[in-house]
Tab-separated table of C-alpha atoms in Angstrom:
chain	number	residue	atom	x	y	z
S	10	TRP	CA	-28.612	-57.059	-93.948
S	11	VAL	CA	-26.964	-53.921	-96.617
S	12	LYS	CA	-28.835	-50.547	-95.743
S	13	PHE	CA	-27.346	-47.131	-97.811
S	14	GLU	CA	-29.061	-44.227	-98.517
S	15	ILE	CA	-29.530	-42.931	-102.706
S	16	ILE	CA	-30.555	-39.184	-103.664
S	17	ASN	CA	-31.978	-38.271	-106.688
S	18	GLN	CA	-30.512	-34.255	-107.060
S	19	LYS	CA	-32.093	-34.776	-110.642
S	20	SER	CA	-35.212	-32.654	-111.144
S	21	GLU	CA	-36.263	-35.506	-112.963
S	22	THR	CA	-37.124	-39.482	-112.555
S	23	GLN	CA	-34.567	-41.890	-112.222
S	24	LYS	CA	-35.157	-45.589	-113.388
S	25	LEU	CA	-32.036	-47.234	-111.720
S	26	VAL	CA	-31.252	-51.003	-111.658
S	27	LEU	CA	-29.276	-52.781	-108.043
S	28	PHE	CA	-27.017	-55.314	-109.199
S	29	LEU	CA	-26.360	-58.123	-107.230
S	30	ASP	CA	-23.043	-59.998	-109.281
S	31	GLN	CA	-23.438	-63.897	-107.720
S	32	THR	CA	-25.463	-66.284	-108.778
S	33	PHE	CA	-26.220	-68.799	-106.202
S	34	LEU	CA	-27.988	-66.729	-103.189
S	35	GLU	CA	-30.767	-68.775	-100.589
S	36	LYS	CA	-32.756	-65.172	-100.263
S	37	ALA	CA	-31.718	-62.096	-102.112
S	38	ASP	CA	-34.832	-59.739	-100.561
S	39	PHE	CA	-34.894	-55.649	-101.723
S	40	TYR	CA	-36.918	-52.892	-99.877
S	41	GLN	CA	-37.037	-49.578	-101.118
S	42	ILE	CA	-38.278	-47.284	-98.033
S	43	GLU	CA	-39.437	-43.226	-98.172
S	44	HIS	CA	-40.808	-41.780	-95.199
S	45	ASP	CA	-40.588	-45.343	-92.866
S	46	SER	CA	-43.084	-47.026	-95.785
S	47	ILE	CA	-41.756	-49.581	-97.656
S	48	ILE	CA	-42.943	-48.191	-101.078
S	49	ALA	CA	-40.953	-51.483	-103.055
S	50	LYS	CA	-40.449	-54.714	-102.367
S	51	ILE	CA	-38.622	-57.660	-104.646
S	52	GLU	CA	-38.057	-60.926	-102.968
S	53	LEU	CA	-35.889	-63.668	-105.313
S	54	SER	CA	-33.645	-66.176	-104.344
S	55	GLU	CA	-31.910	-68.686	-106.505
S	56	ALA	CA	-35.219	-71.314	-107.448
S	57	PHE	CA	-36.798	-68.127	-109.054
S	58	SER	CA	-35.574	-69.185	-113.031
S	59	GLY	CA	-34.540	-66.014	-115.276
S	60	ARG	CA	-38.316	-65.722	-116.698
S	61	ASN	CA	-39.842	-64.779	-112.693
S	62	ARG	CA	-37.185	-62.085	-112.350
S	63	PRO	CA	-37.999	-58.981	-112.722
S	64	PHE	CA	-35.343	-58.542	-116.025
S	65	ARG	CA	-34.372	-62.059	-117.640
S	66	SER	CA	-31.166	-61.486	-116.231
S	67	THR	CA	-28.394	-64.458	-115.301
S	68	ASN	CA	-27.814	-62.734	-111.893
S	69	PHE	CA	-30.076	-61.246	-109.537
S	70	ALA	CA	-30.692	-57.427	-110.739
S	71	PHE	CA	-33.746	-55.231	-108.550
S	72	PRO	CA	-34.808	-52.263	-110.842
S	73	PHE	CA	-36.979	-49.554	-108.725
S	74	THR	CA	-37.691	-45.444	-109.757
S	75	LEU	CA	-36.496	-42.831	-107.777
S	76	LYS	CA	-38.414	-39.522	-107.685
S	77	PRO	CA	-36.976	-35.947	-108.197
S	78	ASP	CA	-35.235	-34.802	-105.247
S	79	THR	CA	-36.039	-37.632	-103.248
S	80	LYS	CA	-33.667	-39.589	-100.863
S	81	ASN	CA	-34.857	-43.055	-100.336
S	82	SER	CA	-33.384	-45.948	-98.157
S	83	ILE	CA	-32.303	-49.155	-99.472
S	84	PHE	CA	-32.163	-52.702	-97.209
S	85	LEU	CA	-31.057	-55.715	-98.608
S	86	ARG	CA	-31.495	-59.681	-97.055
S	87	ILE	CA	-28.963	-61.406	-98.251
S	88	LYS	CA	-28.049	-65.385	-97.560
S	89	ALA	CA	-26.078	-67.563	-98.845
S	90	ASP	CA	-26.023	-70.719	-100.371
S	91	LYS	CA	-24.161	-73.482	-98.117
S	92	ILE	CA	-22.827	-75.215	-100.992
S	93	GLN	CA	-21.367	-72.389	-102.370
S	94	GLY	CA	-20.318	-70.894	-99.510
S	95	ILE	CA	-19.783	-67.355	-101.099
S	96	SER	CA	-18.656	-64.901	-98.365
S	97	ARG	CA	-18.428	-61.685	-100.479
S	98	ALA	CA	-20.710	-60.530	-103.228
S	99	LEU	CA	-20.442	-57.191	-105.545
S	100	LEU	CA	-23.263	-54.997	-105.563
S	101	ARG	CA	-23.236	-52.523	-108.549
S	102	LEU	CA	-25.967	-49.440	-109.154
S	103	SER	CA	-26.721	-48.308	-113.085
S	104	ASP	CA	-29.530	-46.820	-114.382
S	105	GLU	CA	-31.586	-48.921	-116.866
S	106	THR	CA	-30.574	-48.306	-120.273
S	107	THR	CA	-26.534	-48.618	-119.214
S	108	PHE	CA	-27.782	-51.769	-117.640
S	109	HIS	CA	-29.574	-53.202	-120.562
S	110	ALA	CA	-26.447	-51.990	-122.707
S	111	HIS	CA	-24.036	-53.784	-119.882
S	112	THR	CA	-25.940	-57.122	-119.971
S	113	ARG	CA	-26.337	-57.739	-123.916
S	114	ARG	CA	-22.414	-56.362	-124.425
S	115	ASN	CA	-21.425	-59.346	-121.449
S	116	SER	CA	-23.998	-61.708	-123.346
S	117	LEU	CA	-22.060	-61.639	-126.503
S	118	THR	CA	-18.372	-61.094	-125.546
S	119	PHE	CA	-19.309	-64.540	-123.256
S	120	GLY	CA	-20.959	-65.827	-126.786
S	121	ILE	CA	-17.936	-65.215	-128.347
S	122	LEU	CA	-15.512	-67.314	-125.960
S	123	VAL	CA	-18.586	-69.990	-125.559
S	124	GLY	CA	-17.603	-69.777	-129.444
S	125	PHE	CA	-13.595	-70.582	-128.922
S	126	LEU	CA	-14.211	-73.192	-125.866
S	127	LEU	CA	-16.799	-75.382	-127.968
S	128	LEU	CA	-14.104	-74.968	-131.423
S	129	SER	CA	-11.386	-75.653	-129.143
S	130	PHE	CA	-12.986	-78.690	-127.735
S	131	ILE	CA	-13.717	-80.389	-131.580
S	132	ALA	CA	-9.463	-79.412	-132.158
S	133	GLY	CA	-9.212	-81.594	-128.687
S	134	ILE	CA	-10.830	-84.657	-129.831
S	135	LEU	CA	-10.035	-84.963	-133.714
S	136	LEU	CA	-6.620	-84.671	-132.289
S	137	PHE	CA	-7.256	-87.493	-130.400
S	138	TYR	CA	-8.764	-89.198	-132.979
S	139	PHE	CA	-5.497	-88.878	-135.225
S	140	ALA	CA	-3.040	-89.104	-132.632
S	141	ARG	CA	-4.999	-91.912	-130.405
S	142	LYS	CA	-2.936	-90.244	-127.397
S	143	PRO	CA	-4.691	-89.448	-123.722
S	144	ILE	CA	-3.604	-86.107	-123.125
S	145	TYR	CA	-5.575	-84.985	-126.436
S	146	ALA	CA	-9.192	-86.720	-124.710
S	147	ILE	CA	-7.876	-85.138	-121.593
S	148	TYR	CA	-7.240	-81.779	-123.369
S	149	GLY	CA	-10.778	-81.388	-125.089
S	150	ILE	CA	-12.822	-83.120	-121.487
S	151	TYR	CA	-11.055	-80.359	-119.889
S	152	ILE	CA	-12.444	-77.741	-122.025
S	153	LEU	CA	-15.768	-78.916	-121.983
S	154	VAL	CA	-15.824	-79.427	-118.149
S	155	VAL	CA	-14.516	-75.346	-118.085
S	156	LEU	CA	-17.351	-74.531	-120.709
S	157	LEU	CA	-20.387	-76.242	-118.236
S	158	TYR	CA	-18.306	-74.545	-114.950
S	159	TYR	CA	-18.997	-71.096	-116.500
S	160	LEU	CA	-22.243	-71.844	-117.693
S	161	GLY	CA	-23.433	-72.435	-114.388
S	162	ASN	CA	-21.565	-70.026	-112.350
S	163	SER	CA	-23.084	-67.235	-114.194
S	164	GLY	CA	-25.972	-68.084	-113.990
S	165	TYR	CA	-27.403	-68.424	-116.971
S	166	PHE	CA	-28.355	-72.762	-115.660
S	167	ASN	CA	-29.596	-71.434	-112.968
S	168	ALA	CA	-31.665	-68.807	-115.427
S	169	LEU	CA	-32.758	-72.086	-116.935
S	170	PHE	CA	-32.520	-74.519	-114.648
S	171	SER	CA	-33.289	-73.547	-111.073
S	172	ASP	CA	-35.630	-76.239	-110.161
S	173	SER	CA	-33.077	-78.980	-111.361
S	174	PHE	CA	-29.734	-80.875	-110.269
S	175	TRP	CA	-28.270	-79.057	-113.393
S	176	GLY	CA	-28.884	-74.750	-112.701
S	177	SER	CA	-27.855	-75.635	-108.683
S	178	ALA	CA	-24.914	-74.693	-106.067
S	179	ARG	CA	-24.526	-78.807	-106.739
S	180	PHE	CA	-23.491	-79.439	-110.018
S	181	THR	CA	-21.581	-75.889	-110.024
S	182	GLN	CA	-19.162	-76.810	-107.774
S	183	SER	CA	-19.391	-81.224	-108.180
S	184	ILE	CA	-17.917	-79.189	-112.392
S	185	LEU	CA	-14.770	-77.219	-110.140
S	186	TRP	CA	-13.280	-80.236	-108.930
S	187	ILE	CA	-13.815	-82.639	-111.663
S	188	GLY	CA	-12.104	-79.147	-114.023
S	189	SER	CA	-9.387	-79.668	-111.171
S	190	ALA	CA	-8.597	-82.574	-111.524
S	191	LEU	CA	-8.161	-82.468	-114.962
S	192	HIS	CA	-6.250	-79.886	-115.152
S	193	LEU	CA	-3.730	-81.093	-112.824
S	194	TYR	CA	-3.855	-84.505	-114.936
S	195	PHE	CA	-3.318	-82.609	-117.791
S	196	ILE	CA	-0.737	-80.453	-116.486
S	197	ASP	CA	1.795	-83.447	-115.480
S	198	GLU	CA	1.069	-85.170	-119.085
S	199	PHE	CA	1.632	-82.200	-120.900
S	200	LEU	CA	4.935	-81.033	-118.101
S	201	GLN	CA	5.845	-84.030	-117.926
S	202	LEU	CA	6.524	-83.677	-114.463
S	203	LYS	CA	7.130	-87.585	-114.006
S	204	SER	CA	10.844	-87.069	-115.246
S	205	ARG	CA	11.190	-83.716	-114.069
S	206	PHE	CA	10.374	-84.026	-110.339
S	207	SER	CA	11.106	-86.441	-107.704
S	208	ARG	CA	8.735	-88.951	-107.219
S	209	GLN	CA	7.300	-88.033	-103.823
S	210	PHE	CA	6.332	-84.481	-105.566
S	211	GLN	CA	4.056	-87.138	-108.213
S	212	HIS	CA	2.611	-87.981	-105.861
S	213	PHE	CA	1.236	-84.857	-104.585
S	214	ILE	CA	-0.340	-84.346	-107.763
S	215	THR	CA	-1.763	-87.373	-107.467
S	216	GLY	CA	-2.986	-86.847	-104.287
S	217	LEU	CA	-4.179	-83.149	-105.106
S	218	ILE	CA	-6.213	-85.107	-108.676
S	219	GLY	CA	-7.711	-87.814	-105.825
S	220	LEU	CA	-8.819	-85.188	-103.699
S	221	SER	CA	-10.390	-82.903	-105.936
S	222	LEU	CA	-12.159	-85.923	-107.409
S	223	ILE	CA	-13.542	-87.082	-103.880
S	224	PHE	CA	-14.466	-83.416	-103.407
S	225	SER	CA	-17.173	-83.641	-107.030
S	226	PHE	CA	-18.318	-87.179	-106.179
S	227	SER	CA	-19.196	-85.501	-102.041
S	228	TYR	CA	-20.759	-82.606	-103.575
S	229	VAL	CA	-23.326	-84.439	-106.064
S	230	PHE	CA	-23.994	-87.462	-103.362
S	231	VAL	CA	-23.423	-86.765	-99.911
S	232	PRO	CA	-24.749	-84.006	-97.658
S	233	ILE	CA	-23.084	-81.199	-97.168
S	234	PRO	CA	-20.894	-80.534	-93.427
S	235	ALA	CA	-20.633	-77.465	-93.252
S	236	PHE	CA	-16.659	-77.762	-92.542
S	237	LEU	CA	-16.519	-78.405	-96.410
S	238	PRO	CA	-16.712	-75.128	-98.312
S	239	TYR	CA	-13.792	-74.199	-95.551
S	240	PHE	CA	-11.710	-77.023	-96.667
S	241	THR	CA	-12.603	-77.056	-100.222
S	242	ARG	CA	-10.967	-72.583	-100.420
S	243	PHE	CA	-8.502	-74.542	-98.230
S	244	LEU	CA	-7.439	-76.767	-101.239
S	245	LEU	CA	-8.190	-74.837	-104.078
S	246	PHE	CA	-5.108	-72.055	-101.747
S	247	ILE	CA	-3.233	-75.299	-102.625
S	248	ILE	CA	-3.321	-75.772	-105.887
S	249	SER	CA	-3.184	-71.883	-106.709
S	250	LEU	CA	0.008	-71.681	-105.066
S	251	LEU	CA	1.092	-75.195	-107.164
S	252	ILE	CA	0.235	-72.983	-110.341
S	253	ILE	CA	2.072	-70.201	-109.511
S	254	PHE	CA	4.990	-72.583	-108.331
S	255	LEU	CA	4.563	-73.791	-111.975
S	256	ALA	CA	4.750	-70.957	-113.578
S	257	VAL	CA	7.022	-69.062	-112.751
S	258	TRP	CA	9.792	-72.996	-112.911
S	259	GLY	CA	8.536	-72.874	-116.738
S	260	VAL	CA	10.203	-69.626	-117.102
S	261	ARG	CA	13.203	-70.491	-115.660
S	262	THR	CA	13.304	-73.707	-117.259
S	263	ASN	CA	14.485	-72.914	-120.484
S	264	GLN	CA	12.871	-75.454	-122.537
S	265	SER	CA	9.532	-74.398	-125.499
S	266	ARG	CA	6.793	-76.822	-123.108
S	267	THR	CA	7.259	-75.521	-120.096
S	268	GLN	CA	7.454	-72.030	-121.265
S	269	LEU	CA	4.694	-72.150	-123.595
S	270	TYR	CA	2.818	-73.789	-120.222
S	271	SER	CA	4.342	-70.448	-118.293
S	272	LEU	CA	2.335	-67.942	-120.843
S	273	ALA	CA	-0.812	-69.832	-120.797
S	274	VAL	CA	-1.585	-69.450	-117.170
S	275	PHE	CA	0.395	-65.839	-116.965
S	276	PRO	CA	-3.003	-64.035	-117.009
S	277	SER	CA	-4.296	-66.391	-114.636
S	278	VAL	CA	-1.181	-66.319	-111.867
S	279	LEU	CA	-1.734	-62.995	-111.852
S	280	LEU	CA	-6.220	-63.041	-111.220
S	281	ILE	CA	-5.177	-65.591	-108.511
S	282	ILE	CA	-2.220	-63.560	-106.659
S	283	TYR	CA	-5.115	-60.251	-106.605
S	284	PHE	CA	-7.811	-63.023	-104.931
S	285	LEU	CA	-5.072	-64.053	-102.306
S	286	LEU	CA	-4.546	-60.803	-101.941
S	287	SER	CA	-8.244	-59.683	-101.698
S	288	ALA	CA	-8.618	-62.300	-99.272
S	289	LEU	CA	-6.198	-61.268	-97.006
S	290	LYS	CA	-7.985	-57.534	-97.311
S	291	LEU	CA	-4.188	-56.358	-98.798
S	292	LEU	CA	-6.536	-55.456	-101.456
S	293	PRO	CA	-9.991	-54.264	-102.393
S	294	LEU	CA	-12.235	-56.615	-104.329
S	295	TYR	CA	-13.584	-55.024	-108.413
S	296	TRP	CA	-15.974	-56.903	-110.255
S	297	LEU	CA	-13.700	-56.499	-113.181
S	298	ALA	CA	-11.449	-59.224	-111.571
S	299	PHE	CA	-14.647	-61.673	-111.330
S	300	ALA	CA	-15.108	-60.664	-115.807
S	301	LEU	CA	-11.806	-60.748	-116.589
S	302	ALA	CA	-11.543	-64.680	-115.251
S	303	PHE	CA	-13.558	-66.320	-118.272
S	304	PRO	CA	-11.099	-64.158	-121.202
S	305	PHE	CA	-8.384	-65.453	-118.693
S	306	THR	CA	-9.406	-69.227	-119.130
S	307	VAL	CA	-10.480	-69.229	-122.774
S	308	PHE	CA	-6.283	-67.571	-123.590
S	309	GLU	CA	-5.167	-70.154	-121.356
S	310	VAL	CA	-6.875	-72.884	-123.291
S	311	ILE	CA	-6.371	-71.760	-126.523
S	312	VAL	CA	-2.263	-71.378	-125.956
S	313	PHE	CA	-2.495	-74.882	-124.101
S	314	GLY	CA	-3.860	-75.892	-127.700
S	315	VAL	CA	-1.754	-74.152	-130.039
S	316	GLY	CA	1.225	-76.303	-127.764
S	317	LEU	CA	-0.714	-79.488	-128.363
S	318	VAL	CA	-1.215	-78.556	-132.313
S	319	TYR	CA	2.327	-78.212	-132.556
S	320	GLN	CA	3.067	-81.452	-130.361
S	321	PHE	CA	0.729	-82.783	-132.546
S	322	ASN	CA	2.511	-81.843	-135.751
S	323	VAL	CA	6.291	-82.477	-134.415
S	324	GLU	CA	4.820	-86.623	-133.631
S	325	LYS	CA	3.584	-86.513	-136.966
S	326	ARG	CA	7.055	-85.846	-138.897
S	327	GLN	CA	8.630	-87.668	-136.347
S	328	ILE	CA	6.326	-90.623	-137.180
S	329	GLU	CA	7.028	-89.576	-141.501
S	330	ARG	CA	10.468	-89.913	-140.868
S	331	LYS	CA	10.356	-93.296	-139.349
S	332	LEU	CA	7.442	-94.700	-141.588
S	333	ASP	CA	10.002	-92.554	-144.774
S	334	GLU	CA	13.033	-94.266	-143.085
S	335	GLU	CA	11.374	-98.067	-143.132
S	336	ARG	CA	10.420	-97.784	-146.416
S	337	ALA	CA	13.991	-96.900	-147.437
S	338	LEU	CA	14.815	-100.029	-145.609
S	339	VAL	CA	12.483	-102.052	-147.294
S	340	ALA	CA	13.795	-100.776	-150.435
S	341	ASP	CA	16.856	-102.044	-149.363
S	342	LYS	CA	16.186	-105.348	-148.670
S	343	ILE	CA	14.098	-106.018	-151.843
S	344	ILE	CA	17.077	-104.542	-153.865
S	345	SER	CA	19.205	-107.130	-151.957
S	346	ALA	CA	16.476	-110.325	-152.490
S	347	GLN	CA	16.100	-109.187	-155.636
S	348	GLU	CA	20.541	-109.424	-156.284
S	349	HIS	CA	20.586	-112.569	-153.996
S	350	GLU	CA	17.471	-114.059	-156.443
S	351	ARG	CA	19.785	-113.204	-159.719
S	352	GLN	CA	22.943	-115.006	-158.024
S	353	ARG	CA	21.627	-117.389	-156.821
S	354	ILE	CA	19.766	-118.400	-160.997
S	355	ALA	CA	22.809	-117.548	-162.282
S	356	GLN	CA	24.774	-120.217	-159.725
S	357	ASP	CA	22.076	-122.660	-160.732
S	358	LEU	CA	22.680	-121.517	-164.382
S	359	HIS	CA	25.886	-122.578	-164.303
S	360	ASP	CA	26.282	-125.238	-161.959
S	361	ASP	CA	23.284	-127.135	-163.263
S	362	LEU	CA	21.664	-126.624	-166.257
S	363	GLY	CA	25.510	-126.327	-168.070
S	364	SER	CA	26.696	-129.602	-166.468
S	365	THR	CA	23.637	-131.459	-167.639
S	366	LEU	CA	23.991	-129.639	-171.157
S	367	SER	CA	27.914	-130.797	-171.312
S	368	MET	CA	26.839	-134.291	-170.352
S	369	LEU	CA	24.154	-134.206	-173.199
S	370	LYS	CA	26.788	-132.925	-175.756
S	371	PHE	CA	28.865	-135.679	-174.049
S	372	ARG	CA	26.204	-138.397	-175.346
S	373	LEU	CA	25.181	-136.945	-178.603
S	374	GLU	CA	28.888	-137.031	-179.501
S	375	GLU	CA	29.178	-140.699	-178.383
S	376	THR	CA	25.680	-141.666	-179.954
S	377	ASN	CA	27.161	-139.898	-183.083
S	378	LYS	CA	30.411	-141.882	-183.758
S	379	SER	CA	28.537	-145.531	-182.751
S	380	VAL	CA	25.300	-144.779	-185.142
């Protein structure tokens, strides 16, 4: 339960919206109290689709009015989805006009970022089609998974498919851990960690990938035990530390590929550090940090895409150089074979046909003498 008071000091009625920036809540109930009486009540849950909410919003929004020179008490009853394991949710208050403008602006930004991801996904598939290397396919699939995760975590799937698996916290968590496994596999291949670190470090990466896949499978098919959200948070903490370590190592390693990786994950690393410090309550938690997560991820995907395109061009030039060398070698062999054939024919003419003609001439002369 959360309680707070709102005072309208203006001489006109205010249309306000209380916005709960969270998708997966089992209960989110709003009560407006005036003089110990309930004057407005809205009871929602994640099972309500977008069209059954006060606004067609991807999250929980509670519109209400406040009379002039009036003080009201607001009560919120919030119950988290046990699968998502939410510990905190962000609450914002604004007037209705500002809320709608903010929603439209967010939707436009989200749509642009989704467009970038779709283009990057197509680029990854095309790179795989031409290069036939697994890393390009992994890159494309990873982008698709990132897109599905943010569509789920931002509430779009829940607003559209609230009564199905696609709109549930199970789906979003499962996609999160598939994305984690793909990200770890991708950076393992992109940074070529097998040739740079010990075998134990490689086993560590493989173990994290395996655990991520197990968690993804568990969220789809297995009843969720109470301890699992805490265990998954611990694993996310380990993966976050690994990403920070590789980002620092990439800067110190004087190679273009590792430095490109550090550039790609740098904004996300700052966000990870901020979330870790806020989890320890050393820093406050602001809504802007959540809003930046998706743009930072898109930036990371685009930079990785640039790196893969550069790698593809380098490999293409190497293949073309090798083909040119092979063509030159084949041409040399053809010229050598032609010269050898000429010499053989000349030798045959000298040794075989020449001697035959000489013998024929000799016999003709002998015949001429006798006739």
